[in-house]
Coordinates of C-alpha atoms in Angstrom, one line a residue:
M24 CA 0.0 0.0 -0.1
A25 CA 1.2 3.4 -0.9
T26 CA 2.7 5.3 2.1
G27 CA 0.5 8.2 1.3
L28 CA -2.7 6.4 1.7
E29 CA -1.6 5.0 5.0
Q30 CA -0.4 8.2 6.5
Q31 CA -3.4 10.2 5.6
L32 CA -5.8 7.5 6.7
W33 CA -4.1 7.5 10.0
A34 CA -4.2 11.2 10.2
A35 CA -8.0 11.3 9.4
A36 CA -8.8 8.3 11.7
D37 CA -7.0 10.0 14.5
I38 CA -9.4 13.0 14.3
L39 CA -12.4 10.6 14.6
R40 CA -11.3 7.7 16.7
G41 CA -11.7 9.5 20.1
K42 CA -15.2 10.5 19.1
M43 CA -16.6 7.1 17.9
D44 CA -16.0 3.3 17.4
A45 CA -13.7 2.2 14.6
S46 CA -16.6 0.4 13.1
E47 CA -18.5 3.9 12.8
Y48 CA -15.5 6.1 11.7
K49 CA -14.3 3.8 9.0
N50 CA -17.7 4.3 7.3
Y51 CA -17.1 8.1 7.1
L52 CA -13.5 7.7 5.9
L53 CA -14.2 5.1 3.2
G54 CA -17.2 7.0 2.1
L55 CA -15.3 10.2 1.7
V56 CA -12.3 8.6 0.0
F57 CA -14.8 7.2 -2.6
Y58 CA -16.5 10.6 -3.0
K59 CA -13.0 12.1 -3.5
Y60 CA -12.2 9.4 -6.1
L61 CA -15.2 10.2 -8.2
S62 CA -14.5 14.0 -7.9
D63 CA -10.9 13.8 -8.8
S64 CA -11.6 11.3 -11.5
E65 CA -14.1 13.9 -13.1
L66 CA -11.4 16.5 -13.0
R67 CA -9.0 14.3 -15.0
E68 CA -11.7 13.4 -17.5
V69 CA -12.6 16.9 -18.1
Y70 CA -9.0 17.9 -18.7
E71 CA -8.5 15.0 -21.2
Q72 CA -11.7 16.0 -23.0
E73 CA -10.2 19.5 -23.5
N74 CA -6.6 18.6 -24.1
G75 CA -6.4 14.9 -25.3
Q76 CA -5.4 11.8 -23.3
T77 CA -2.3 12.1 -21.2
T78 CA -0.5 10.4 -18.4
D79 CA 1.1 13.7 -17.3
F80 CA -1.7 15.6 -15.6
P81 CA -1.1 19.1 -14.2
T82 CA -2.0 20.1 -10.8
R83 CA -5.5 19.9 -9.7
S84 CA -5.9 23.6 -9.6
V85 CA -5.3 23.8 -13.3
Q86 CA -7.8 20.8 -13.8
Y87 CA -10.3 22.6 -11.7
Q88 CA -10.0 25.8 -13.7
T89 CA -10.6 23.7 -16.9
V90 CA -13.8 22.5 -15.3
M91 CA -14.8 26.0 -14.2
D92 CA -14.1 27.6 -17.6
W93 CA -16.1 24.9 -19.6
F94 CA -19.0 25.0 -16.9
E95 CA -19.3 28.8 -17.2
D96 CA -19.3 28.5 -21.0
D97 CA -21.8 25.6 -21.5
S98 CA -22.7 23.7 -18.2
E99 CA -25.3 21.5 -20.1
E100 CA -22.7 20.3 -22.6
L101 CA -20.3 19.5 -19.9
A102 CA -22.7 17.7 -17.9
E103 CA -23.9 15.7 -20.8
I104 CA -20.3 14.6 -22.0
I105 CA -19.1 13.7 -18.4
Q106 CA -22.3 11.8 -17.7
L107 CA -21.7 9.9 -20.9
Q108 CA -18.2 9.1 -20.1
K109 CA -18.3 8.5 -16.4
G110 CA -21.8 7.6 -15.6
Y111 CA -22.2 10.5 -13.2
F112 CA -21.6 14.3 -13.2
I113 CA -20.7 16.1 -9.9
K114 CA -21.2 20.0 -10.3
P115 CA -18.1 22.1 -9.7
S116 CA -19.6 23.5 -6.6
Q117 CA -19.9 19.9 -5.2
L118 CA -16.5 18.6 -6.2
F119 CA -14.3 17.3 -3.2
Y120 CA -11.6 19.8 -4.3
T121 CA -14.2 22.6 -3.9
Y122 CA -15.0 21.4 -0.4
R123 CA -11.2 21.3 0.4
Q124 CA -10.8 24.9 -0.7
Q125 CA -13.7 26.0 1.3
A126 CA -12.1 24.3 4.3
D127 CA -8.9 26.1 3.9
R128 CA -10.9 29.3 3.9
Y129 CA -13.0 28.3 6.9
E130 CA -16.1 28.6 4.6
F131 CA -16.9 25.0 4.5
N132 CA -20.4 23.8 5.5
L133 CA -21.7 20.3 6.2
T134 CA -25.0 21.0 4.5
D135 CA -23.0 21.5 1.1
L136 CA -21.4 18.1 1.6
Q137 CA -24.7 16.5 2.3
A138 CA -26.2 18.1 -0.8
G139 CA -23.3 16.7 -2.9
F140 CA -24.1 13.2 -1.5
N141 CA -27.7 13.5 -2.2
E142 CA -27.2 14.7 -5.6
L143 CA -24.9 11.8 -6.5
E144 CA -27.3 9.3 -5.0
R145 CA -30.0 10.5 -7.5
Q146 CA -27.9 9.8 -10.5
G147 CA -29.0 6.1 -10.9
D148 CA -29.4 2.9 -8.9
Q149 CA -25.7 2.3 -8.7
F150 CA -25.4 5.3 -6.4
K151 CA -28.7 5.0 -4.5
G152 CA -28.1 4.8 -0.7
L153 CA -24.2 4.6 -0.9
F154 CA -23.8 7.3 1.7
A155 CA -26.6 6.3 4.0
D156 CA -24.0 5.4 6.8
I157 CA -22.4 8.7 6.9
D158 CA -24.5 10.7 9.3
L159 CA -23.3 14.2 9.1
S160 CA -25.7 15.3 11.9
S161 CA -24.3 12.9 14.5
T162 CA -23.5 14.4 17.8
K163 CA -20.5 12.1 17.8
L164 CA -18.9 14.5 15.4
G165 CA -19.6 17.3 17.8
S166 CA -22.3 18.5 20.1
N167 CA -23.4 21.4 17.8
A168 CA -23.2 22.3 14.1
Q169 CA -20.1 24.4 14.5
Q170 CA -18.1 21.7 16.2
R171 CA -19.3 18.9 13.6
N172 CA -18.2 21.4 10.9
V173 CA -14.7 21.7 12.4
T174 CA -14.5 17.9 12.7
I175 CA -15.2 17.1 9.1
T176 CA -13.1 20.1 7.8
E177 CA -10.2 18.4 9.5
V178 CA -11.0 15.1 8.0
L179 CA -11.4 16.6 4.5
R180 CA -8.0 18.3 4.7
A181 CA -6.4 15.0 5.7
L182 CA -7.9 12.8 3.1
D183 CA -7.4 15.4 0.3
E184 CA -3.6 15.0 0.7
I185 CA -4.0 11.4 -0.7
D186 CA -3.1 11.0 -4.5
L187 CA -5.5 8.1 -5.3
F188 CA -4.1 7.7 -8.7
E189 CA -0.6 7.1 -7.5
H190 CA -1.9 4.2 -5.3
D191 CA -0.9 0.9 -6.8
G192 CA -3.7 -1.6 -6.0
D193 CA -7.3 -1.8 -4.7
V194 CA -7.9 1.6 -3.0
I195 CA -11.0 0.8 -1.0
G196 CA -10.0 -2.6 -0.2
D197 CA -6.5 -1.5 0.8
A198 CA -7.9 1.4 2.8
Y199 CA -10.4 -0.9 4.5
E200 CA -7.7 -3.4 5.2
Y201 CA -5.4 -0.8 6.8
L202 CA -8.1 0.6 8.9
I203 CA -9.1 -2.7 10.2
G204 CA -5.5 -3.7 10.8
Q205 CA -4.7 -0.6 12.8
F206 CA -7.8 -0.5 14.8
A207 CA -9.1 -4.1 14.9
A208 CA -9.6 -3.9 18.5
G209 CA -12.0 -0.9 18.3
A210 CA -13.7 -2.2 15.2
G211 CA -14.6 -5.4 16.8
K212 CA -14.2 -9.0 15.9
K213 CA -16.9 -8.9 13.2
A214 CA -15.1 -6.2 11.2
G215 CA -12.5 -8.7 9.9
E216 CA -15.0 -10.9 8.5
F217 CA -15.8 -8.4 5.7
Y218 CA -12.4 -8.4 4.2
T219 CA -10.2 -11.2 2.8
P220 CA -6.5 -10.3 2.9
Q221 CA -5.1 -9.7 -0.6
A222 CA -2.7 -12.6 -0.4
V223 CA -5.6 -15.2 0.2
S224 CA -7.7 -13.5 -2.3
R225 CA -4.9 -13.8 -4.9
I226 CA -4.4 -17.5 -4.2
I227 CA -8.1 -18.4 -4.8
S228 CA -8.2 -16.0 -7.8
E229 CA -5.3 -17.3 -9.5
I230 CA -6.3 -21.0 -9.0
A231 CA -9.8 -20.2 -10.1
A232 CA -8.6 -18.8 -13.4
I233 CA -6.5 -21.8 -14.4
G234 CA -7.7 -23.1 -17.6
Q235 CA -10.2 -20.3 -17.9
E236 CA -7.8 -17.4 -18.7
D237 CA -9.4 -16.7 -22.1
R238 CA -12.8 -17.1 -21.4
A239 CA -15.0 -14.1 -22.3
P240 CA -17.4 -13.0 -20.9
F241 CA -16.2 -14.4 -17.6
H242 CA -18.9 -14.6 -14.8
I243 CA -17.7 -14.7 -11.1
Y244 CA -19.9 -15.0 -8.1
D245 CA -19.4 -14.3 -4.3
P246 CA -22.3 -15.1 -2.1
T247 CA -20.7 -13.5 0.9
M248 CA -18.9 -10.7 -0.9
G249 CA -17.9 -8.3 1.9
S250 CA -16.1 -5.4 0.4
G251 CA -16.0 -7.0 -3.1
S252 CA -12.2 -7.4 -3.1
L253 CA -12.2 -11.1 -3.5
M254 CA -14.1 -10.9 -6.8
L255 CA -12.1 -8.1 -8.1
N256 CA -8.8 -10.1 -7.9
I257 CA -9.7 -12.4 -10.7
R258 CA -9.0 -9.6 -13.3
R259 CA -5.3 -10.1 -12.6
Y260 CA -5.3 -13.5 -14.1
L261 CA -7.7 -13.2 -17.2
S262 CA -7.0 -12.1 -20.8
N263 CA -10.2 -10.0 -21.0
P264 CA -10.4 -8.2 -17.6
K265 CA -13.0 -5.8 -19.0
Q266 CA -15.3 -8.5 -19.8
V267 CA -15.8 -9.8 -16.3
H268 CA -19.2 -9.8 -14.8
Y269 CA -19.6 -9.6 -11.0
H270 CA -22.4 -11.2 -9.2
G271 CA -22.4 -10.9 -5.5
Q272 CA -24.6 -10.9 -2.3
E273 CA -24.1 -9.5 1.1
L274 CA -26.2 -9.4 4.2
N275 CA -24.8 -6.4 6.0
T276 CA -26.1 -3.2 4.2
T277 CA -23.2 -1.1 5.2
T278 CA -20.8 -3.7 3.7
Y279 CA -23.0 -4.1 0.7
N280 CA -22.6 -0.3 0.0
L281 CA -18.9 -0.6 0.4
A282 CA -18.6 -3.4 -2.2
R283 CA -20.7 -1.1 -4.7
M284 CA -18.3 1.6 -4.0
N285 CA -15.4 -0.7 -4.5
L286 CA -16.7 -2.1 -7.9
I287 CA -17.6 1.5 -9.4
L288 CA -14.0 2.7 -8.2
H289 CA -12.6 -0.1 -10.2
G290 CA -14.4 1.0 -13.3
V291 CA -17.0 -1.7 -13.4
D292 CA -20.1 -0.4 -15.2
Q293 CA -23.8 -1.1 -14.3
D294 CA -24.2 -3.7 -16.9
R295 CA -21.4 -5.9 -15.5
M296 CA -22.5 -5.5 -11.8
N297 CA -25.2 -7.7 -10.3
L298 CA -25.2 -7.2 -6.5
N299 CA -27.8 -7.9 -4.0
N300 CA -28.4 -7.0 -0.3
G301 CA -29.8 -10.2 1.2
D302 CA -29.3 -13.3 3.3
T303 CA -27.5 -15.9 1.1
L304 CA -28.6 -19.0 3.1
D305 CA -32.3 -17.9 3.8
A306 CA -33.2 -17.6 0.2
D307 CA -31.5 -18.7 -2.9
W308 CA -30.0 -15.9 -5.1
P309 CA -29.6 -15.6 -7.9
T310 CA -32.4 -17.6 -9.4
E311 CA -32.5 -16.0 -12.8
E312 CA -30.0 -16.5 -15.6
P313 CA -27.2 -16.5 -15.1
H314 CA -27.4 -18.5 -12.0
Q315 CA -24.2 -20.7 -12.5
F316 CA -20.8 -19.1 -12.8
D317 CA -17.3 -19.9 -14.2
A318 CA -15.9 -19.0 -10.8
V319 CA -17.3 -19.1 -7.2
V320 CA -15.2 -17.4 -4.5
M321 CA -16.2 -17.2 -0.9
N322 CA -15.0 -16.2 2.6
P323 CA -18.1 -16.7 4.6
P324 CA -18.4 -16.0 8.4
Y325 CA -16.9 -18.9 10.2
S326 CA -19.2 -21.3 12.1
A327 CA -22.1 -18.9 11.8
K328 CA -25.5 -19.9 13.1
W329 CA -28.4 -20.5 10.7
S330 CA -32.0 -21.9 11.0
A331 CA -31.2 -25.4 9.5
A332 CA -35.1 -25.6 9.0
D333 CA -36.6 -28.8 7.6
K334 CA -37.7 -26.8 4.5
F335 CA -34.0 -26.7 3.4
L336 CA -34.0 -30.5 2.9
S337 CA -36.0 -30.1 -0.3
D338 CA -34.1 -26.9 -1.3
Q339 CA -32.3 -27.7 -4.5
R340 CA -28.9 -26.5 -3.1
F341 CA -29.0 -29.0 -0.3
E342 CA -31.4 -32.0 -1.1
R343 CA -29.0 -34.3 -2.9
F344 CA -26.7 -34.5 0.3
G345 CA -29.6 -35.8 2.6
K346 CA -28.3 -33.8 5.6
L347 CA -28.1 -30.2 6.6
A348 CA -25.2 -28.3 8.1
P349 CA -25.9 -28.1 11.9
K350 CA -27.7 -24.9 13.3
S351 CA -24.5 -23.9 15.2
K352 CA -22.0 -24.2 12.3
A353 CA -23.3 -23.0 8.8
D354 CA -19.9 -23.7 7.1
F355 CA -21.1 -26.5 4.9
A356 CA -24.4 -24.7 4.0
F357 CA -22.3 -21.9 2.6
L358 CA -20.1 -24.3 0.8
L359 CA -23.2 -26.3 -0.8
H360 CA -24.7 -23.1 -1.9
G361 CA -21.6 -21.9 -3.7
F362 CA -21.0 -25.4 -5.1
Y363 CA -24.7 -25.4 -6.5
H364 CA -24.0 -22.1 -8.5
L365 CA -20.7 -23.4 -9.9
K366 CA -20.7 -24.3 -13.7
D367 CA -19.6 -27.7 -14.8
S368 CA -16.6 -26.2 -16.2
G369 CA -15.8 -23.8 -13.3
T370 CA -13.8 -23.7 -10.2
M371 CA -14.8 -22.8 -6.6
G372 CA -12.5 -21.5 -3.8
I373 CA -13.8 -21.1 -0.3
V374 CA -12.1 -20.3 2.9
L375 CA -13.3 -22.1 6.0
P376 CA -12.0 -23.2 9.5
H377 CA -10.3 -26.5 9.7
G378 CA -13.2 -28.1 11.6
V379 CA -15.0 -28.7 8.3
L380 CA -12.2 -31.2 7.4
F381 CA -12.9 -33.6 10.3
R382 CA -16.0 -32.9 12.2
G383 CA -18.5 -35.7 12.1
A384 CA -22.3 -36.2 12.3
A385 CA -24.1 -34.4 9.5
E386 CA -21.0 -32.5 8.4
G387 CA -19.2 -35.8 8.0
T388 CA -22.1 -37.2 5.9
I389 CA -21.9 -34.1 3.6
R390 CA -18.2 -34.3 3.3
Q391 CA -18.3 -38.0 2.4
A392 CA -20.8 -37.3 -0.3
L393 CA -18.7 -34.5 -1.9
L394 CA -15.7 -36.8 -1.9
E395 CA -17.6 -39.7 -3.4
M396 CA -18.6 -37.5 -6.3
G397 CA -15.0 -36.3 -6.6
A398 CA -16.1 -32.6 -5.9
I399 CA -13.2 -31.8 -3.6
D400 CA -10.1 -31.0 -5.8
A401 CA -7.8 -29.7 -3.2
V402 CA -7.3 -28.8 0.6
I403 CA -4.9 -26.0 1.3
G404 CA -3.9 -25.3 4.9
L405 CA -3.1 -21.6 5.6
P406 CA -1.1 -20.2 8.5
A407 CA -2.8 -19.0 11.7
N408 CA -3.4 -15.3 12.3
I409 CA -3.6 -14.1 8.9
F410 CA -7.1 -12.8 9.0
Y411 CA -8.2 -9.7 10.9
G412 CA -10.6 -10.5 13.8
T413 CA -9.6 -14.1 14.3
S414 CA -6.3 -15.9 14.9
I415 CA -7.4 -19.5 14.1
P416 CA -5.8 -21.2 11.1
T417 CA -8.0 -21.7 8.0
T418 CA -8.1 -23.8 5.1
V419 CA -9.0 -23.0 1.3
I420 CA -11.1 -25.8 -0.2
I421 CA -11.0 -26.0 -4.1
L422 CA -14.0 -27.6 -5.6
K423 CA -14.9 -28.8 -9.2
K424 CA -17.6 -30.6 -10.9
N425 CA -17.4 -33.6 -13.3
R426 CA -13.7 -34.4 -12.3
S427 CA -12.4 -37.6 -14.0
S428 CA -10.5 -38.6 -10.7
R429 CA -11.6 -38.5 -7.0
D430 CA -8.1 -37.9 -5.4
V431 CA -7.5 -34.8 -3.5
L432 CA -4.4 -32.6 -3.3
F433 CA -3.4 -31.6 0.1
I434 CA -1.1 -28.6 0.7
D435 CA 0.4 -27.7 4.1
A436 CA 1.3 -24.0 3.9
S437 CA 0.7 -23.4 7.6
Q438 CA 4.4 -22.7 8.5
D439 CA 5.1 -20.4 5.4
F440 CA 4.6 -16.8 6.5
D441 CA 6.4 -13.6 7.5
K442 CA 5.7 -12.3 10.9
Q443 CA 4.6 -8.6 11.0
K444 CA 3.6 -7.0 14.3
T445 CA 0.6 -9.0 15.5
Q446 CA -0.4 -10.5 12.0
N447 CA 1.3 -13.2 10.0
V448 CA 1.5 -12.3 6.4
L449 CA 1.7 -14.3 3.2
S450 CA 4.5 -12.8 0.7
P451 CA 4.4 -13.3 -3.0
K452 CA 6.9 -16.1 -2.7
H453 CA 4.6 -17.9 -0.4
I454 CA 1.6 -17.4 -2.8
Q455 CA 3.6 -18.6 -5.7
K456 CA 4.7 -21.7 -3.8
I457 CA 1.1 -22.5 -3.1
V458 CA -0.1 -22.0 -6.7
S459 CA 2.7 -23.9 -8.2
A460 CA 2.1 -26.9 -5.9
Y461 CA -1.4 -26.8 -7.0
K462 CA -0.6 -26.8 -10.7
E463 CA 2.1 -29.5 -10.4
R464 CA -0.2 -31.7 -8.2
T465 CA 2.7 -33.9 -6.9
D466 CA 4.1 -35.2 -3.7
T467 CA 6.5 -32.8 -1.9
E468 CA 8.1 -33.8 1.3
K469 CA 6.5 -32.1 4.2
Y470 CA 4.5 -29.8 2.0
S471 CA 2.1 -31.6 -0.4
H472 CA 0.5 -35.0 -1.1
V473 CA -2.0 -36.3 -3.6
A474 CA -4.2 -38.7 -1.7
S475 CA -6.2 -41.3 -3.6
Y476 CA -9.9 -41.9 -3.0
D477 CA -9.1 -45.2 -1.4
E478 CA -6.6 -43.6 0.9
I479 CA -9.2 -41.1 2.0
K480 CA -11.8 -43.7 2.4
E481 CA -9.4 -45.6 4.7
N482 CA -9.2 -42.5 6.8
D483 CA -13.0 -42.7 7.2
F484 CA -13.4 -39.4 5.0
N485 CA -11.4 -37.3 7.4
L486 CA -9.6 -34.7 5.5
N487 CA -7.5 -33.4 8.5
I488 CA -4.3 -32.3 6.8
P489 CA -1.7 -33.8 9.1
R490 CA -3.1 -37.3 8.2
Y491 CA -1.8 -36.7 4.7
V492 CA 1.1 -34.4 4.9
D493 CA 3.7 -35.4 7.6
T494 CA 5.4 -32.0 8.8
F495 CA 6.7 -33.6 12.0
E496 CA 10.4 -32.6 12.6
D497 CA 12.6 -34.9 14.5
E498 CA 13.8 -33.5 17.8
V499 CA 17.4 -32.7 18.1
P500 CA 19.0 -35.5 20.2
V501 CA 19.8 -34.5 23.8
D502 CA 23.4 -34.5 24.9
L503 CA 22.8 -36.2 28.3
V504 CA 26.6 -35.8 29.3
H505 CA 26.4 -32.1 28.7
V506 CA 23.1 -31.8 30.5
S507 CA 24.4 -33.7 33.4
D508 CA 27.6 -31.4 33.6
E509 CA 25.4 -28.3 33.6
I510 CA 23.3 -29.6 36.4
A511 CA 26.4 -30.3 38.5
K512 CA 27.7 -26.9 37.7
I513 CA 24.4 -25.2 38.8
D514 CA 24.3 -27.5 42.0
D515 CA 27.8 -26.3 42.9
E516 CA 26.8 -22.6 42.5
L517 CA 23.7 -23.0 44.4
S518 CA 25.5 -24.7 47.4
E519 CA 28.1 -21.9 47.4
K520 CA 25.4 -19.3 47.5
Q521 CA 23.6 -21.0 50.3
F522 CA 26.9 -21.2 52.3
D523 CA 27.4 -17.5 51.8
L524 CA 23.8 -16.7 52.9
L525 CA 24.1 -18.8 56.0
A526 CA 27.4 -17.0 57.0
M527 CA 25.7 -13.6 56.6
M528 CA 22.8 -14.7 58.7
N529 CA 25.1 -15.7 61.6
E530 CA 26.3 -12.1 61.7
L531 CA 22.8 -10.6 62.0
A532 CA 21.7 -9.2 65.3
V533 CA 19.0 -11.4 66.8
N534 CA 16.1 -10.2 68.9
K535 CA 12.9 -11.7 70.1
D536 CA 11.0 -10.9 67.0
S537 CA 13.6 -12.2 64.3
Q538 CA 15.0 -15.1 66.1
L539 CA 12.4 -17.7 65.0
I540 CA 12.4 -16.5 61.4
I541 CA 16.2 -16.5 61.2
E542 CA 16.3 -20.2 62.7
S543 CA 13.5 -21.4 60.4
T544 CA 15.4 -19.9 57.2
K545 CA 18.8 -21.6 58.3
R546 CA 17.0 -24.9 58.6
I547 CA 15.6 -24.6 55.2
L548 CA 19.0 -23.6 53.8
A549 CA 20.9 -26.2 55.6
G550 CA 18.5 -28.8 54.3
G551 CA 19.1 -27.9 50.7
N552 CA 23.0 -27.7 51.2
H553 CA 24.5 -30.7 49.5
E554 CA 28.0 -30.2 50.9

């Protein structure tokens, strides 16, 4: 992540974090970053319309003057052209750069920013409700309008220092990950459930794209999409990234809006964006075409509760397995939902806790059925403590339909990571090692193993990775002679110290109060003296 993004997010967060929880202030920051991106993107578009395409843009003050000159000359023409090119138009008086200038002159007013939000939300369904979580009238920003104005003024100044076009990566996703990483304790455990670290996302995306690199259009589906970053990564590994169609569902409305912002920010137009705010397990979605996809990617909330009502036994997503995931652990319900929506030629990757690999009862029945049909292609063990909000180790399960074999590739990558502060991080070399092992599909000592169906059956369909990949390291032989010498040396030193302490106690002045304590201590020391 670019240093500028980190530094200014920290500065802006520092203004708000004493006033509200991290789960609240990240909504303000991410919403304002998004609005700034749209505003600054419009400035660039107007400049290029006037001067031709370029990679060498002048200062924003020059870009802004270009907008103002054109707007004064023919505001309707400007609005029509930018709306056509960008899918929105922000009036010069409502650009983020305008608000920043007003802030510097102490003329900024929150009502103007709210008007900017409202106007953008009226410009099509893709913007509707996007800023609902930014409450500019909240008393947490200040007890009166003037204090709230001052707070947002400071935040605007901090965020406006970010050059979003210099940032190499997923701006909203990286900003979200940074905020969760820095303030995870304040954001609460659940905050981390909405974001899949980039390294894990890249592993799943690269594997899901194998053999489908040239497919166009390419349809990807994430039924628990969070910020949408897991879907967006697939573009890195496809030949036609502008022909990817994104289908996603998210239960949390705030996070659903975040995903919408993220896709818009990445240039995904409305025709390639099919997102829904709903409960993935409660009611199947999507049910209209397309309802099966080239790739299904998922990082659902781990061991979440769900109803497991009898009605789901006749649900086409679950009925063929004869059992439902238990009420207390919806992991397999999410997995089967995703698998149902996978094309016969597609690949699915899902992140789950290790319990799904070996728990019995209904989960054991479902796991066995998946193995019998050859649906489980690979099991990848990841290091502990790589997700924000939970330190548990996780596994990536790769699934396919209509495989010619029922073997399973096991990869134990649990020990390959870099330690950074309180998190473990997968570096590019670790990612590449996992993907290479998946492609090669061979046995590698202490790292990977291809288990036949018969081998898995002999293990009662238990997929616990240590059963298949032996990572046990022999202990270094103990030098008993050396240990014995060390013990004798320590014993001698202890006896010497005890002798010295007894001698010192003999020189102490004894009175009625201390006599019993001194005699008792001497007996203890004498008893421990081996001389």
